[in-house]
Short mmCIF file of C-alpha atoms in Angstrom, two decimals:
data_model
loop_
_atom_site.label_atom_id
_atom_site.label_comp_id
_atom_site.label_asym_id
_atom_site.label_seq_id
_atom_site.Cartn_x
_atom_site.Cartn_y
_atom_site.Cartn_z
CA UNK P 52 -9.84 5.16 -10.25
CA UNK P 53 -7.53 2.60 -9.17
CA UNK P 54 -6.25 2.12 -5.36
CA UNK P 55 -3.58 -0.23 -4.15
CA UNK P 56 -3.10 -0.38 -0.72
CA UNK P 57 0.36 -2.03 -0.42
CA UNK P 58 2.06 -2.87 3.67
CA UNK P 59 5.77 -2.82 4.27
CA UNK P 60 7.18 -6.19 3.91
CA UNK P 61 8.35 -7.59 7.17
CA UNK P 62 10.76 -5.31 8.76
CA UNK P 63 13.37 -5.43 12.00
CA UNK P 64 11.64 -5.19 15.57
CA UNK P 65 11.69 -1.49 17.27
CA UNK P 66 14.39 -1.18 19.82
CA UNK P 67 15.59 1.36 21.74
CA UNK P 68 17.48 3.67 20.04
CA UNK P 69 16.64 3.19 17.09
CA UNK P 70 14.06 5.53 15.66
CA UNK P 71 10.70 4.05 14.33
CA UNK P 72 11.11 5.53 10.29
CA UNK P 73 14.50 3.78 10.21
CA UNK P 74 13.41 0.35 10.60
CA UNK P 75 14.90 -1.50 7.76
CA UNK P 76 13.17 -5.40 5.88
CA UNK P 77 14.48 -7.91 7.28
CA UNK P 78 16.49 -10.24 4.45
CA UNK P 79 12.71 -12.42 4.49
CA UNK P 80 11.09 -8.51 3.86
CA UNK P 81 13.71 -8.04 0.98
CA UNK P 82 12.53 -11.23 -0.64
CA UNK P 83 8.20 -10.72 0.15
CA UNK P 84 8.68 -6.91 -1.43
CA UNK P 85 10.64 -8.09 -4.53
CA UNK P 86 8.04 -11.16 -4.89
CA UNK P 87 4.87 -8.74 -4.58
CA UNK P 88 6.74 -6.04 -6.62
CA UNK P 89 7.43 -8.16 -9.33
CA UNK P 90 3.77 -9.39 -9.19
CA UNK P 91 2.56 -5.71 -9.23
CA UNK P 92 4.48 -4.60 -11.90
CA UNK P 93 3.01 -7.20 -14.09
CA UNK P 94 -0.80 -6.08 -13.26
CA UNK P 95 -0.25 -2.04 -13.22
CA UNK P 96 -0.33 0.61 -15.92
CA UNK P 97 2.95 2.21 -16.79
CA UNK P 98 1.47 5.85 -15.96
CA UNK P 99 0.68 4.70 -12.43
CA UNK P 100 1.79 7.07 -9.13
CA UNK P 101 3.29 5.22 -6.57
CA UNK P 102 3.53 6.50 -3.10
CA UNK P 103 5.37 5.75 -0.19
CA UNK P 104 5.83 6.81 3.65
CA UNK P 105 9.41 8.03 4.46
CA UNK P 106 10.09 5.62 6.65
CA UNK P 107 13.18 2.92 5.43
CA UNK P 108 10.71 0.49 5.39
CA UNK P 109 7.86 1.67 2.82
CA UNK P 110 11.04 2.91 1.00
CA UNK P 111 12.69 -0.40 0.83
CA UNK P 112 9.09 -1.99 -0.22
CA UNK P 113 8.46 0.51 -2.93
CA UNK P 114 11.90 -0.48 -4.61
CA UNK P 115 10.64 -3.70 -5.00
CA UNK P 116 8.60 -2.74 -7.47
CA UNK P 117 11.27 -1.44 -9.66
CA UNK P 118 9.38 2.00 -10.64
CA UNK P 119 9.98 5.46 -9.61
CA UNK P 120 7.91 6.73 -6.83
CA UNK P 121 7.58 9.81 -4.40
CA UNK P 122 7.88 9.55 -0.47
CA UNK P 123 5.17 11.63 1.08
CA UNK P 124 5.11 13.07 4.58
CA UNK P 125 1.44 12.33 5.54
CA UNK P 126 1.64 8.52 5.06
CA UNK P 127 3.80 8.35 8.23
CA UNK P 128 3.40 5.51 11.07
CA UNK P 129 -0.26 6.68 12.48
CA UNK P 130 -1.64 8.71 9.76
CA UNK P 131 -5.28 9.07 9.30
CA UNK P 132 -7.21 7.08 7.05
CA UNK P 133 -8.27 9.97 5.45
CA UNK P 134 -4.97 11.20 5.22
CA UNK P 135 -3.93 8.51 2.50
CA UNK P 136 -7.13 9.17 0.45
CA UNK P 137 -6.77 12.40 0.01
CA UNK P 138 -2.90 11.83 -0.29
CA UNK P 139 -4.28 9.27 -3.18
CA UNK P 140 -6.69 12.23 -4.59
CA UNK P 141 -9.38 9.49 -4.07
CA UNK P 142 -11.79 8.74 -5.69
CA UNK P 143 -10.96 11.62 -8.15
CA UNK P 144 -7.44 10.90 -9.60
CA UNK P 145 -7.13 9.97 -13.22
CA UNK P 146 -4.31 7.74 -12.87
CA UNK P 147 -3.48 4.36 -10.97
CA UNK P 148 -1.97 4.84 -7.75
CA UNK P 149 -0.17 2.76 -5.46
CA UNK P 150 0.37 3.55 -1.12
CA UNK P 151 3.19 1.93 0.11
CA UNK P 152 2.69 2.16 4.04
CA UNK P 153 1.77 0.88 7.41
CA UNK P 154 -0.74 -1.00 9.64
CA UNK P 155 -2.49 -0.40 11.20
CA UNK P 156 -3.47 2.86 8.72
CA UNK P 157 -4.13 0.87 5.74
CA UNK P 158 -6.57 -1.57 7.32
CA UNK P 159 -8.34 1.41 8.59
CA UNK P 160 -8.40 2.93 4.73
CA UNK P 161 -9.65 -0.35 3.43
CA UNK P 162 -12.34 -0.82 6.06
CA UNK P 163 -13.49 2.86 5.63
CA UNK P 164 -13.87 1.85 1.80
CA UNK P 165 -15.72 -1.17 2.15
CA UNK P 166 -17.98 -0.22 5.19
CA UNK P 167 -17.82 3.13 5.57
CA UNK P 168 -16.35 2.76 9.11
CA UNK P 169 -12.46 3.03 10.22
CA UNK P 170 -12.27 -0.27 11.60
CA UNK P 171 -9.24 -2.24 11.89
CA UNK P 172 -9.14 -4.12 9.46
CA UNK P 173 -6.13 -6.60 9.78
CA UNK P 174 -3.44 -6.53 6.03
CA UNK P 175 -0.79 -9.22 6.28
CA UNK P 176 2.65 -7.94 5.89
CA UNK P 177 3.49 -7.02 2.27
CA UNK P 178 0.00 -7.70 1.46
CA UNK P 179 -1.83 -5.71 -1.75
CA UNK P 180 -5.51 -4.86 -1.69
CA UNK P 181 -6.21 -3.48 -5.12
CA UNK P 182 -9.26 -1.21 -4.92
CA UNK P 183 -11.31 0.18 -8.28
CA UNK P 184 -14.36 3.12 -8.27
CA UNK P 185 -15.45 3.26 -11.79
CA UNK P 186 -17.30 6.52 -11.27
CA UNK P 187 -15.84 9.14 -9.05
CA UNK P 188 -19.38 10.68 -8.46
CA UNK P 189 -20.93 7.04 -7.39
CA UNK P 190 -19.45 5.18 -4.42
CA UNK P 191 -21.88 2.26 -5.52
CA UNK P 192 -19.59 1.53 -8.21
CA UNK P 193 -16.56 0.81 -5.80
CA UNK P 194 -15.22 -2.89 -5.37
CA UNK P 195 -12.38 -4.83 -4.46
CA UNK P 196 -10.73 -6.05 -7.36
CA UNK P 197 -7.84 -8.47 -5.35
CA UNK P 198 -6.04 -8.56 -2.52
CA UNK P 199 -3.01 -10.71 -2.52
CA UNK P 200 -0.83 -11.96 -0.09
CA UNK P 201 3.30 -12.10 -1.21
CA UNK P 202 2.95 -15.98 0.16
CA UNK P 203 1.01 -16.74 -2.56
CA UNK P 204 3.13 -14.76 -5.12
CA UNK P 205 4.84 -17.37 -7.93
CA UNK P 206 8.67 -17.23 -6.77
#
């Protein structure tokens, strides 16, 4: 199975009043989710499952990528790690799938892949961390494929 961890490009600061799942991208967040979207696109299957948190910002990054894709409740703002795998059906799926969602969650999910442990992990703003477990039933065969930053994304 295939597992991208995709962050929200960079989004407008949390003020009062305004409620934390309706931060919008900032016009710079537009650009960094079309850039890495465009970049995805070009690497994924066409039968890939793309998820995203409700909140305006995962929503805006996910329509950089041009595909359709599902919100789902349990990839919220302070989800559990294990939340998003299982939300992912990982390491089980038969399909690609994408999470479009938020730090410092999918640090956590990419730590507890590589080590084991939860740790925080730091992902750069509409950074990618493409994850691949050849064998459902053998965590050995787990690796990190690429993780790639939308700086370094051809414009």
């Amino acid at each position: 199975m295939d597992l991208i961890l995709w962050r929200h490009a960079e989004a407008e600061p949390g003020h009062e009043g305004l409620p934390d799942l309706e931060r919008a991208l900032t016009p710079k967040g537009v650009k960094q989710a079309r850039r890495m979207g465009k970049w995805l696109d070009s690497q994924l299957p066409e039968n890939c499952r793309i998820l995203a948190s409700p909140a305006v910002r995962t929503v805006q990054t996910a329509e950089g990528l041009g595909r359709k894709y599902k919100t789902h409740a349990e990839l919220v703002p302070g989800a559990a790690p294990e939340a998003i795998l299982q939300a992912a059906n990982w390491p089980a799926a038969n399909q690609t799938v994408v999470i479009v969602g938020h730090q410092p969650t999918l640090g956590q999910v990419a730590a507890l892949l590589l080590t084991g442990e939860p740790l925080d992990f730091e992902m750069k703003k509409a950074a990618a961390w493409w994850f691949v477990q050849r064998d459902a039933e053998d965590p050995a065969s787990l690796y990190l494929k690429a993780v790639m930053a939308a700086d370094l994304v051809v414009k």
